[in-house]
PDB file of C-alpha atoms in Angstrom:
ATOM      1  CA  MET A  62      72.203  -0.367   6.893  1.00  0.00           C
ATOM      2  CA  LYS A  63      73.494  -3.032   4.860  1.00  0.00           C
ATOM      3  CA  LYS A  64      74.966  -2.871   1.000  1.00  0.00           C
ATOM      4  CA  LEU A  65      72.073  -1.508  -1.969  1.00  0.00           C
ATOM      5  CA  ILE A  66      72.571  -1.969  -5.461  1.00  0.00           C
ATOM      6  CA  LEU A  67      70.128  -1.441  -8.221  1.00  0.00           C
ATOM      7  CA  GLY A  68      69.728  -1.404 -11.029  1.00  0.00           C
ATOM      8  CA  ALA A  69      69.131  -3.894 -14.231  1.00  0.00           C
ATOM      9  CA  GLY A  70      69.325  -7.158 -12.035  1.00  0.00           C
ATOM     10  CA  ILE A  71      66.460  -5.965  -9.672  1.00  0.00           C
ATOM     11  CA  GLY A  72      63.473  -7.964 -12.354  1.00  0.00           C
ATOM     12  CA  LEU A  73      65.410 -10.601 -12.727  1.00  0.00           C
ATOM     13  CA  ALA A  74      63.984 -13.304 -11.882  1.00  0.00           C
ATOM     14  CA  PHE A  75      65.423 -15.062  -9.105  1.00  0.00           C
ATOM     15  CA  ALA A  76      66.262 -18.218  -6.465  1.00  0.00           C
ATOM     16  CA  LEU A  77      64.055 -19.105  -3.741  1.00  0.00           C
ATOM     17  CA  ALA A  78      66.366 -18.871  -1.033  1.00  0.00           C
ATOM     18  CA  GLY A  79      66.315 -22.981  -0.725  1.00  0.00           C
ATOM     19  CA  CYS A  80      66.544 -23.717   2.700  1.00  0.00           C
ATOM     20  CA  GLY A  81      63.981 -26.540   3.465  1.00  0.00           C
ATOM     21  CA  ALA A  82      61.888 -24.716   5.484  1.00  0.00           C
ATOM     22  CA  GLN A  83      58.812 -24.253   3.504  1.00  0.00           C
ATOM     23  CA  GLY A  84      56.333 -26.869   3.578  1.00  0.00           C
ATOM     24  CA  SER A  85      57.458 -26.740   7.996  1.00  0.00           C
ATOM     25  CA  ASP A  86      55.871 -25.148  10.334  1.00  0.00           C
ATOM     26  CA  ASP A  87      59.115 -22.820  11.279  1.00  0.00           C
ATOM     27  CA  VAL A  88      58.854 -19.319   9.770  1.00  0.00           C
ATOM     28  CA  VAL A  89      60.268 -17.482   7.744  1.00  0.00           C
ATOM     29  CA  ILE A  90      61.938 -14.583   8.777  1.00  0.00           C
ATOM     30  CA  TYR A  91      64.001 -12.777   5.796  1.00  0.00           C
ATOM     31  CA  THR A  92      65.435  -9.587   6.943  1.00  0.00           C
ATOM     32  CA  ASN A  93      67.387  -6.673   5.736  1.00  0.00           C
ATOM     33  CA  ALA A  94      68.357  -6.056   9.255  1.00  0.00           C
ATOM     34  CA  ASP A  95      72.276  -5.622  10.754  1.00  0.00           C
ATOM     35  CA  GLU A  96      73.787  -7.961  13.563  1.00  0.00           C
ATOM     36  CA  GLU A  97      72.808  -5.319  16.532  1.00  0.00           C
ATOM     37  CA  ALA A  98      69.109  -5.563  15.015  1.00  0.00           C
ATOM     38  CA  THR A  99      68.171  -9.121  13.833  1.00  0.00           C
ATOM     39  CA  SER A 100      69.751 -10.161  17.834  1.00  0.00           C
ATOM     40  CA  ALA A 101      67.391  -8.369  19.156  1.00  0.00           C
ATOM     41  CA  MET A 102      64.118  -9.701  16.831  1.00  0.00           C
ATOM     42  CA  GLU A 103      65.683 -12.605  17.713  1.00  0.00           C
ATOM     43  CA  ALA A 104      65.753 -12.318  21.656  1.00  0.00           C
ATOM     44  CA  ALA A 105      62.053 -11.121  21.415  1.00  0.00           C
ATOM     45  CA  LEU A 106      61.663 -14.443  19.765  1.00  0.00           C
ATOM     46  CA  ASP A 107      62.604 -16.452  22.126  1.00  0.00           C
ATOM     47  CA  ASP A 108      61.976 -14.602  25.668  1.00  0.00           C
ATOM     48  CA  ALA A 109      58.211 -14.906  24.151  1.00  0.00           C
ATOM     49  CA  GLY A 110      58.458 -18.562  23.425  1.00  0.00           C
ATOM     50  CA  TYR A 111      58.591 -18.722  19.762  1.00  0.00           C
ATOM     51  CA  GLU A 112      63.053 -20.384  20.114  1.00  0.00           C
ATOM     52  CA  GLY A 113      63.215 -23.540  17.861  1.00  0.00           C
ATOM     53  CA  GLU A 114      59.940 -22.076  15.805  1.00  0.00           C
ATOM     54  CA  TYR A 115      61.308 -19.838  13.664  1.00  0.00           C
ATOM     55  CA  ILE A 116      64.886 -19.992  10.951  1.00  0.00           C
ATOM     56  CA  LEU A 117      66.041 -15.895  10.236  1.00  0.00           C
ATOM     57  CA  GLN A 118      67.410 -14.515   7.448  1.00  0.00           C
ATOM     58  CA  SER A 119      70.253 -11.970   7.253  1.00  0.00           C
ATOM     59  CA  GLN A 120      69.943 -10.517   3.740  1.00  0.00           C
ATOM     60  CA  GLY A 121      71.400  -7.658   1.939  1.00  0.00           C
ATOM     61  CA  THR A 122      69.253  -5.158   0.707  1.00  0.00           C
ATOM     62  CA  SER A 123      69.809  -5.578  -2.477  1.00  0.00           C
ATOM     63  CA  GLU A 124      69.251  -9.027  -2.996  1.00  0.00           C
ATOM     64  CA  LEU A 125      66.707  -8.873  -0.881  1.00  0.00           C
ATOM     65  CA  GLY A 126      64.578  -6.070  -2.726  1.00  0.00           C
ATOM     66  CA  GLY A 127      65.095  -8.582  -5.545  1.00  0.00           C
ATOM     67  CA  LYS A 128      63.143 -11.510  -4.425  1.00  0.00           C
ATOM     68  CA  LEU A 129      60.369  -9.187  -3.428  1.00  0.00           C
ATOM     69  CA  LEU A 130      59.906  -7.646  -6.734  1.00  0.00           C
ATOM     70  CA  ALA A 131      60.836 -10.551  -8.579  1.00  0.00           C
ATOM     71  CA  GLU A 132      59.042 -13.694  -6.133  1.00  0.00           C
ATOM     72  CA  GLY A 133      55.644 -11.599  -4.916  1.00  0.00           C
ATOM     73  CA  ASP A 134      54.263 -14.472  -2.578  1.00  0.00           C
ATOM     74  CA  GLN A 135      55.585 -17.017  -4.125  1.00  0.00           C
ATOM     75  CA  ILE A 136      58.525 -15.496  -1.474  1.00  0.00           C
ATOM     76  CA  GLU A 137      59.686 -18.327   0.525  1.00  0.00           C
ATOM     77  CA  ALA A 138      59.783 -16.215   3.469  1.00  0.00           C
ATOM     78  CA  ASP A 139      56.375 -16.079   5.736  1.00  0.00           C
ATOM     79  CA  VAL A 140      57.549 -12.631   7.378  1.00  0.00           C
ATOM     80  CA  VAL A 141      60.290  -9.517   6.252  1.00  0.00           C
ATOM     81  CA  THR A 142      61.817  -6.751   7.704  1.00  0.00           C
ATOM     82  CA  MET A 143      62.971  -4.425   5.375  1.00  0.00           C
ATOM     83  CA  SER A 144      63.365  -0.409   4.225  1.00  0.00           C
ATOM     84  CA  SER A 145      59.849   1.008   4.231  1.00  0.00           C
ATOM     85  CA  TYR A 146      60.144   2.137   0.497  1.00  0.00           C
ATOM     86  CA  PHE A 147      61.196  -1.034  -0.724  1.00  0.00           C
ATOM     87  CA  LEU A 148      57.923  -2.413   1.023  1.00  0.00           C
ATOM     88  CA  ASP A 149      55.622   0.383  -1.012  1.00  0.00           C
ATOM     89  CA  SER A 150      57.000  -1.497  -3.624  1.00  0.00           C
ATOM     90  CA  ALA A 151      56.501  -4.377  -3.813  1.00  0.00           C
ATOM     91  CA  GLN A 152      53.138  -4.334  -2.005  1.00  0.00           C
ATOM     92  CA  GLU A 153      52.693  -1.968  -4.536  1.00  0.00           C
ATOM     93  CA  GLN A 154      53.419  -4.024  -7.892  1.00  0.00           C
ATOM     94  CA  ASN A 155      52.806  -7.470  -6.257  1.00  0.00           C
ATOM     95  CA  ASP A 156      49.678  -6.755  -3.757  1.00  0.00           C
ATOM     96  CA  MET A 157      52.072  -9.565  -1.170  1.00  0.00           C
ATOM     97  CA  PHE A 158      51.160  -7.977   2.434  1.00  0.00           C
ATOM     98  CA  ALA A 159      48.495  -9.096   4.751  1.00  0.00           C
ATOM     99  CA  ASP A 160      47.059  -5.937   6.735  1.00  0.00           C
ATOM    100  CA  LEU A 161      48.163  -6.364   9.828  1.00  0.00           C
ATOM    101  CA  THR A 162      45.578  -7.971  12.847  1.00  0.00           C
ATOM    102  CA  PHE A 163      47.744  -5.917  15.724  1.00  0.00           C
ATOM    103  CA  GLU A 164      47.061  -2.286  16.498  1.00  0.00           C
ATOM    104  CA  THR A 165      50.607  -0.197  16.906  1.00  0.00           C
ATOM    105  CA  GLU A 166      50.931   3.726  18.195  1.00  0.00           C
ATOM    106  CA  ALA A 167      53.503   4.692  15.386  1.00  0.00           C
ATOM    107  CA  LEU A 168      54.006   8.175  15.912  1.00  0.00           C
ATOM    108  CA  GLU A 169      53.651   8.805  12.322  1.00  0.00           C
ATOM    109  CA  GLU A 170      51.148   7.072   9.604  1.00  0.00           C
ATOM    110  CA  HIS A 171      52.327   3.971   7.627  1.00  0.00           C
ATOM    111  CA  PRO A 172      49.898   1.200   5.355  1.00  0.00           C
ATOM    112  CA  PRO A 173      48.437  -1.035   6.914  1.00  0.00           C
ATOM    113  CA  TYR A 174      50.314  -3.979   5.713  1.00  0.00           C
ATOM    114  CA  TYR A 175      53.344  -2.735   8.222  1.00  0.00           C
ATOM    115  CA  THR A 176      54.574  -1.244  10.784  1.00  0.00           C
ATOM    116  CA  PRO A 177      58.084   0.319  11.823  1.00  0.00           C
ATOM    117  CA  ILE A 178      60.643  -1.585  14.068  1.00  0.00           C
ATOM    118  CA  LEU A 179      64.165   0.686  14.222  1.00  0.00           C
ATOM    119  CA  GLY A 180      65.150   4.138  12.088  1.00  0.00           C
ATOM    120  CA  ASN A 181      67.906   5.280  11.129  1.00  0.00           C
ATOM    121  CA  THR A 182      68.623   9.305  10.231  1.00  0.00           C
ATOM    122  CA  GLY A 183      71.894  10.748   7.897  1.00  0.00           C
ATOM    123  CA  ALA A 184      74.920  14.090   9.515  1.00  0.00           C
ATOM    124  CA  ILE A 185      77.684  15.214   9.168  1.00  0.00           C
ATOM    125  CA  PHE A 186      80.421  13.834  11.397  1.00  0.00           C
ATOM    126  CA  VAL A 187      84.276  15.131  12.135  1.00  0.00           C
ATOM    127  CA  ASN A 188      87.107  14.519  13.528  1.00  0.00           C
ATOM    128  CA  THR A 189      88.215  18.036  15.592  1.00  0.00           C
ATOM    129  CA  GLU A 190      91.772  16.780  16.465  1.00  0.00           C
ATOM    130  CA  VAL A 191      92.223  16.786  12.973  1.00  0.00           C
ATOM    131  CA  LEU A 192      90.581  20.162  11.966  1.00  0.00           C
ATOM    132  CA  LYS A 193      92.771  21.605  14.301  1.00  0.00           C
ATOM    133  CA  GLN A 194      95.756  20.237  13.000  1.00  0.00           C
ATOM    134  CA  ARG A 195      94.769  21.142   9.457  1.00  0.00           C
ATOM    135  CA  GLY A 196      93.644  25.147  10.698  1.00  0.00           C
ATOM    136  CA  LEU A 197      89.605  24.113   9.404  1.00  0.00           C
ATOM    137  CA  GLU A 198      86.767  25.235  10.799  1.00  0.00           C
ATOM    138  CA  ALA A 199      84.343  22.069  11.046  1.00  0.00           C
ATOM    139  CA  PRO A 200      81.623  21.953   8.158  1.00  0.00           C
ATOM    140  CA  LYS A 201      77.892  23.210   8.721  1.00  0.00           C
ATOM    141  CA  SER A 202      77.061  21.792   6.135  1.00  0.00           C
ATOM    142  CA  ILE A 203      77.141  18.815   3.099  1.00  0.00           C
ATOM    143  CA  ALA A 204      77.568  21.687   0.877  1.00  0.00           C
ATOM    144  CA  ASP A 205      81.101  22.752   3.235  1.00  0.00           C
ATOM    145  CA  LEU A 206      82.338  19.294   2.390  1.00  0.00           C
ATOM    146  CA  ALA A 207      82.403  20.927  -0.844  1.00  0.00           C
ATOM    147  CA  LYS A 208      85.375  23.208  -0.650  1.00  0.00           C
ATOM    148  CA  PRO A 209      88.605  22.766  -1.888  1.00  0.00           C
ATOM    149  CA  GLU A 210      90.248  23.143   1.690  1.00  0.00           C
ATOM    150  CA  TYR A 211      88.167  19.995   1.857  1.00  0.00           C
ATOM    151  CA  GLU A 212      89.857  17.768  -0.473  1.00  0.00           C
ATOM    152  CA  GLY A 213      90.997  14.187   0.369  1.00  0.00           C
ATOM    153  CA  LEU A 214      89.756  14.905   3.704  1.00  0.00           C
ATOM    154  CA  VAL A 215      86.217  13.978   3.350  1.00  0.00           C
ATOM    155  CA  SER A 216      84.550   9.981   3.460  1.00  0.00           C
ATOM    156  CA  ILE A 217      81.525   9.511   2.154  1.00  0.00           C
ATOM    157  CA  PRO A 218      79.150   6.228   0.946  1.00  0.00           C
ATOM    158  CA  ASN A 219      78.539   5.502  -2.675  1.00  0.00           C
ATOM    159  CA  ILE A 220      74.884   6.236  -3.647  1.00  0.00           C
ATOM    160  CA  ASP A 221      74.690   2.302  -5.731  1.00  0.00           C
ATOM    161  CA  ASP A 222      76.002   0.833  -2.738  1.00  0.00           C
ATOM    162  CA  SER A 223      74.737   1.427   0.755  1.00  0.00           C
ATOM    163  CA  SER A 224      71.407   3.570   1.709  1.00  0.00           C
ATOM    164  CA  THR A 225      72.718   5.683   3.855  1.00  0.00           C
ATOM    165  CA  ALA A 226      73.802   7.925   1.093  1.00  0.00           C
ATOM    166  CA  TRP A 227      70.433   7.822   0.112  1.00  0.00           C
ATOM    167  CA  LEU A 228      70.531  10.206   2.888  1.00  0.00           C
ATOM    168  CA  MET A 229      72.349  12.588   1.748  1.00  0.00           C
ATOM    169  CA  VAL A 230      71.516  13.159  -1.249  1.00  0.00           C
ATOM    170  CA  GLN A 231      67.900  13.321  -0.020  1.00  0.00           C
ATOM    171  CA  ALA A 232      69.288  16.802   1.135  1.00  0.00           C
ATOM    172  CA  VAL A 233      71.181  18.068  -1.106  1.00  0.00           C
ATOM    173  CA  ILE A 234      69.013  17.644  -4.008  1.00  0.00           C
ATOM    174  CA  SER A 235      65.633  18.754  -1.441  1.00  0.00           C
ATOM    175  CA  GLU A 236      68.236  21.638  -0.392  1.00  0.00           C
ATOM    176  CA  TYR A 237      69.868  23.174  -4.165  1.00  0.00           C
ATOM    177  CA  GLY A 238      67.818  21.050  -6.823  1.00  0.00           C
ATOM    178  CA  GLU A 239      69.465  20.551 -10.289  1.00  0.00           C
ATOM    179  CA  GLU A 240      72.245  22.999  -8.622  1.00  0.00           C
ATOM    180  CA  GLY A 241      72.771  19.849  -6.267  1.00  0.00           C
ATOM    181  CA  LYS A 242      74.984  18.258  -8.854  1.00  0.00           C
ATOM    182  CA  GLY A 243      77.321  20.865  -8.717  1.00  0.00           C
ATOM    183  CA  ILE A 244      77.822  20.307  -5.432  1.00  0.00           C
ATOM    184  CA  PHE A 245      78.550  16.205  -5.934  1.00  0.00           C
ATOM    185  CA  GLN A 246      80.496  17.031  -8.232  1.00  0.00           C
ATOM    186  CA  ASN A 247      82.919  18.880  -6.350  1.00  0.00           C
ATOM    187  CA  LEU A 248      82.278  16.884  -2.897  1.00  0.00           C
ATOM    188  CA  ILE A 249      83.393  13.214  -5.522  1.00  0.00           C
ATOM    189  CA  ALA A 250      86.435  15.346  -6.930  1.00  0.00           C
ATOM    190  CA  ASN A 251      87.078  15.481  -2.397  1.00  0.00           C
ATOM    191  CA  VAL A 252      86.587  12.130  -1.539  1.00  0.00           C
ATOM    192  CA  GLY A 253      88.674  10.877  -3.875  1.00  0.00           C
ATOM    193  CA  PRO A 254      89.987   7.518  -2.290  1.00  0.00           C
ATOM    194  CA  HIS A 255      86.841   7.397   0.362  1.00  0.00           C
ATOM    195  CA  LEU A 256      84.094   6.892  -1.957  1.00  0.00           C
ATOM    196  CA  GLU A 257      83.171   4.175   0.369  1.00  0.00           C
ATOM    197  CA  SER A 258      80.726   0.804  -0.259  1.00  0.00           C
ATOM    198  CA  SER A 259      79.328   0.794   3.616  1.00  0.00           C
ATOM    199  CA  GLY A 260      77.792   3.311   5.165  1.00  0.00           C
ATOM    200  CA  SER A 261      79.893   2.490   8.836  1.00  0.00           C
ATOM    201  CA  ALA A 262      82.202   3.048   6.581  1.00  0.00           C
ATOM    202  CA  PRO A 263      83.002   6.984   6.826  1.00  0.00           C
ATOM    203  CA  ILE A 264      83.284   6.773  10.417  1.00  0.00           C
ATOM    204  CA  SER A 265      85.583   4.086  10.766  1.00  0.00           C
ATOM    205  CA  LYS A 266      87.504   6.971   8.564  1.00  0.00           C
ATOM    206  CA  VAL A 267      87.469   9.623   9.973  1.00  0.00           C
ATOM    207  CA  GLN A 268      87.837   7.910  13.684  1.00  0.00           C
ATOM    208  CA  ALA A 269      90.912   6.738  12.431  1.00  0.00           C
ATOM    209  CA  GLY A 270      91.749  10.077  11.290  1.00  0.00           C
ATOM    210  CA  GLU A 271      92.230   9.331   7.684  1.00  0.00           C
ATOM    211  CA  VAL A 272      90.011  11.955   7.554  1.00  0.00           C
ATOM    212  CA  ALA A 273      88.739  15.197   8.846  1.00  0.00           C
ATOM    213  CA  ALA A 274      84.782  14.722   7.855  1.00  0.00           C
ATOM    214  CA  GLY A 275      82.185  11.988   6.834  1.00  0.00           C
ATOM    215  CA  PHE A 276      78.367  11.377   6.169  1.00  0.00           C
ATOM    216  CA  GLY A 277      76.688   8.487   7.565  1.00  0.00           C
ATOM    217  CA  LEU A 278      74.408   7.457  10.835  1.00  0.00           C
ATOM    218  CA  ARG A 279      74.226  10.159  13.214  1.00  0.00           C
ATOM    219  CA  HIS A 280      73.395   7.244  16.211  1.00  0.00           C
ATOM    220  CA  GLN A 281      77.283   6.080  15.725  1.00  0.00           C
ATOM    221  CA  ALA A 282      78.962   9.919  15.764  1.00  0.00           C
ATOM    222  CA  VAL A 283      76.896  10.646  19.308  1.00  0.00           C
ATOM    223  CA  ALA A 284      78.416   6.848  20.391  1.00  0.00           C
ATOM    224  CA  ALA A 285      81.444   7.126  18.922  1.00  0.00           C
ATOM    225  CA  LYS A 286      81.880  11.269  21.270  1.00  0.00           C
ATOM    226  CA  GLU A 287      79.751   9.533  23.704  1.00  0.00           C
ATOM    227  CA  SER A 288      82.814   7.063  24.563  1.00  0.00           C
ATOM    228  CA  GLY A 289      85.352  10.104  24.428  1.00  0.00           C
ATOM    229  CA  ALA A 290      86.138   9.442  20.736  1.00  0.00           C
ATOM    230  CA  PRO A 291      87.697  13.131  18.815  1.00  0.00           C
ATOM    231  CA  ILE A 292      84.816  12.790  17.193  1.00  0.00           C
ATOM    232  CA  ASP A 293      81.650  15.802  17.035  1.00  0.00           C
ATOM    233  CA  PHE A 294      78.335  15.931  14.967  1.00  0.00           C
ATOM    234  CA  VAL A 295      77.206  18.109  12.849  1.00  0.00           C
ATOM    235  CA  ASP A 296      73.325  18.430  11.693  1.00  0.00           C
ATOM    236  CA  PRO A 297      73.595  19.555   8.207  1.00  0.00           C
ATOM    237  CA  THR A 298      71.618  22.838   7.299  1.00  0.00           C
ATOM    238  CA  GLU A 299      70.589  21.048   4.945  1.00  0.00           C
ATOM    239  CA  GLY A 300      68.757  18.784   6.869  1.00  0.00           C
ATOM    240  CA  ASN A 301      68.536  15.613   8.860  1.00  0.00           C
ATOM    241  CA  PHE A 302      66.713  12.987   6.225  1.00  0.00           C
ATOM    242  CA  SER A 303      65.533   9.609   7.709  1.00  0.00           C
ATOM    243  CA  LEU A 304      64.981   5.867   6.401  1.00  0.00           C
ATOM    244  CA  THR A 305      62.818   3.349   8.428  1.00  0.00           C
ATOM    245  CA  GLU A 306      62.329  -0.170   8.343  1.00  0.00           C
ATOM    246  CA  ALA A 307      59.181  -2.170   9.435  1.00  0.00           C
ATOM    247  CA  ILE A 308      58.099  -5.689   9.396  1.00  0.00           C
ATOM    248  CA  ALA A 309      55.135  -6.990   7.276  1.00  0.00           C
ATOM    249  CA  VAL A 310      53.452 -10.156   7.345  1.00  0.00           C
ATOM    250  CA  VAL A 311      53.408 -12.558   3.259  1.00  0.00           C
ATOM    251  CA  LYS A 312      49.528 -13.541   2.156  1.00  0.00           C
ATOM    252  CA  LYS A 313      50.292 -17.042   3.080  1.00  0.00           C
ATOM    253  CA  ASP A 314      46.978 -20.113   1.387  1.00  0.00           C
ATOM    254  CA  ASP A 315      48.492 -21.952   5.288  1.00  0.00           C
ATOM    255  CA  ASP A 316      45.838 -19.520   7.750  1.00  0.00           C
ATOM    256  CA  GLU A 317      46.749 -20.966  10.400  1.00  0.00           C
ATOM    257  CA  LYS A 318      50.575 -20.069   9.937  1.00  0.00           C
ATOM    258  CA  THR A 319      50.179 -16.420   8.671  1.00  0.00           C
ATOM    259  CA  GLN A 320      48.216 -16.025  11.976  1.00  0.00           C
ATOM    260  CA  LYS A 321      51.880 -17.146  13.968  1.00  0.00           C
ATOM    261  CA  ALA A 322      53.477 -15.492  12.181  1.00  0.00           C
ATOM    262  CA  MET A 323      51.203 -12.409  12.584  1.00  0.00           C
ATOM    263  CA  ASP A 324      51.854 -12.660  16.115  1.00  0.00           C
ATOM    264  CA  MET A 325      55.737 -13.311  15.905  1.00  0.00           C
ATOM    265  CA  ALA A 326      55.856 -10.011  13.719  1.00  0.00           C
ATOM    266  CA  GLU A 327      53.705  -8.362  16.555  1.00  0.00           C
ATOM    267  CA  VAL A 328      56.231  -9.175  19.542  1.00  0.00           C
ATOM    268  CA  ILE A 329      58.946  -7.843  17.162  1.00  0.00           C
ATOM    269  CA  SER A 330      57.311  -4.679  16.528  1.00  0.00           C
ATOM    270  CA  THR A 331      57.069  -4.537  19.757  1.00  0.00           C
ATOM    271  CA  ASP A 332      59.117  -6.627  22.534  1.00  0.00           C
ATOM    272  CA  ALA A 333      61.841  -5.553  20.396  1.00  0.00           C
ATOM    273  CA  ARG A 334      61.755  -2.184  20.438  1.00  0.00           C
ATOM    274  CA  GLU A 335      63.300  -1.623  24.080  1.00  0.00           C
ATOM    275  CA  GLU A 336      67.021  -3.382  22.533  1.00  0.00           C
ATOM    276  CA  LEU A 337      66.725  -1.612  19.045  1.00  0.00           C
ATOM    277  CA  LEU A 338      65.933   1.947  20.262  1.00  0.00           C
ATOM    278  CA  THR A 339      70.272   1.531  21.951  1.00  0.00           C
ATOM    279  CA  TYR A 340      71.600   1.001  19.136  1.00  0.00           C
ATOM    280  CA  TYR A 341      69.260   2.647  16.655  1.00  0.00           C
ATOM    281  CA  PRO A 342      68.067   5.664  19.200  1.00  0.00           C
ATOM    282  CA  VAL A 343      65.213   7.110  16.438  1.00  0.00           C
ATOM    283  CA  ALA A 344      61.342   7.215  19.062  1.00  0.00           C
ATOM    284  CA  LEU A 345      59.624   5.585  16.506  1.00  0.00           C
ATOM    285  CA  TYR A 346      55.708   4.962  18.703  1.00  0.00           C
ATOM    286  CA  GLU A 347      53.631   6.726  21.387  1.00  0.00           C
ATOM    287  CA  GLY A 348      55.568   7.103  24.384  1.00  0.00           C
ATOM    288  CA  GLU A 349      59.198   6.619  22.804  1.00  0.00           C
ATOM    289  CA  THR A 350      61.880   9.145  24.088  1.00  0.00           C
ATOM    290  CA  VAL A 351      65.810  10.060  23.060  1.00  0.00           C
ATOM    291  CA  ASP A 352      68.170  11.585  24.352  1.00  0.00           C
ATOM    292  CA  GLU A 353      68.581  14.999  23.625  1.00  0.00           C
ATOM    293  CA  ALA A 354      71.716  14.186  21.831  1.00  0.00           C
ATOM    294  CA  HIS A 355      70.028  11.965  19.345  1.00  0.00           C
ATOM    295  CA  LYS A 356      67.503  14.120  18.285  1.00  0.00           C
ATOM    296  CA  PRO A 357      68.302  16.346  14.933  1.00  0.00           C
ATOM    297  CA  ALA A 358      68.375  19.163  14.814  1.00  0.00           C
ATOM    298  CA  HIS A 359      66.868  19.344  11.328  1.00  0.00           C
ATOM    299  CA  SER A 360      64.218  16.688  11.192  1.00  0.00           C
ATOM    300  CA  LYS A 361      63.206  16.778   7.076  1.00  0.00           C
ATOM    301  CA  THR A 362      61.407  14.421   4.698  1.00  0.00           C
ATOM    302  CA  PHE A 363      61.100  14.664   1.310  1.00  0.00           C
ATOM    303  CA  GLU A 364      58.244  15.758  -0.679  1.00  0.00           C
ATOM    304  CA  GLN A 365      58.056  12.540  -3.133  1.00  0.00           C
ATOM    305  CA  PRO A 366      57.068   9.345  -1.576  1.00  0.00           C
ATOM    306  CA  LEU A 367      60.330   6.963  -1.081  1.00  0.00           C
ATOM    307  CA  ASP A 368      60.027   4.395  -3.365  1.00  0.00           C
ATOM    308  CA  VAL A 369      62.396   1.824  -5.371  1.00  0.00           C
ATOM    309  CA  GLU A 370      61.864   4.372  -8.391  1.00  0.00           C
ATOM    310  CA  LEU A 371      63.001   7.572  -6.908  1.00  0.00           C
ATOM    311  CA  LEU A 372      65.590   5.616  -5.426  1.00  0.00           C
ATOM    312  CA  GLU A 373      67.163   4.629  -8.730  1.00  0.00           C
ATOM    313  CA  GLN A 374      66.059   8.063 -10.200  1.00  0.00           C
ATOM    314  CA  HIS A 375      68.972   9.478  -6.990  1.00  0.00           C
ATOM    315  CA  GLN A 376      71.080   7.206  -8.204  1.00  0.00           C
ATOM    316  CA  GLU A 377      71.566   8.521 -11.803  1.00  0.00           C
ATOM    317  CA  PHE A 378      71.750  12.224 -10.612  1.00  0.00           C
ATOM    318  CA  PHE A 379      74.809  10.817  -8.069  1.00  0.00           C
ATOM    319  CA  ASN A 380      76.890   9.450 -11.094  1.00  0.00           C
ATOM    320  CA  SER A 381      75.858  12.121 -13.677  1.00  0.00           C
ATOM    321  CA  ALA A 382      78.064  14.160 -11.040  1.00  0.00           C
ATOM    322  CA  LYS A 383      80.945  11.673 -10.791  1.00  0.00           C
TER     323      LYS A 383
END
């Protein structure tokens, strides 16, 4: 998941992208998705006959989120793929998305103006060789990573920079409440210089043996283990929390273009799913299956609806422990 930085800048007005597509027949798609996901979306659209009829622009979560909140339906994009909690906040503030006109068979209920396209789940992962060298037991929980024996041996993402970190913060707050602040104080002390701005950095450091353990996206650790790396994944007892990215169509005055955008959104949400599942193995629709290794042992959902306001509260919680 791409970088996420929230704060005062979210209320600022953002300039329109200025790519020159406004008013043209091309459907403009804004996305915060990673390269693997954008590739899958482009392949699905091209196979459906839309090659050369769309412009796909990849942006960071903070940048795109700021545009959604500041510009509303005046945003240049006709289609948006984005973290679902940001779409919810943008819709509540700006009423900017049209209800989807196609049917979906998502496993979980969602608003009528978007449908999920991919999911990410958090977990702990370890380098089994480093654990053995250091004489450490594999952690069972996020709280275990805050123990003194893990000093200097843990890598985690920073919630100010990566939405992947929110999966970890949700788990700790859900399980421990205010006491979680003390866990984060010790955990951040153990992390030291390994507090990362990228959600993918912890797995890279664990694979390289720079640290013994980390927190990040579960499917990355599963893939690393399957490749033969000395990596194992641990579903924390506090829970495996998930975030979804979804697709929405912006309300526009051009009915013909809006319908074309709606058709493309349907293609992405259906035809791209097979490839997306290979990179993000979280079942979102009826009939989808994933390998047992990709099924977390402790799937949980945060008790409050996820939105930008809640994220900012959790950022403050995490930062107060530094």
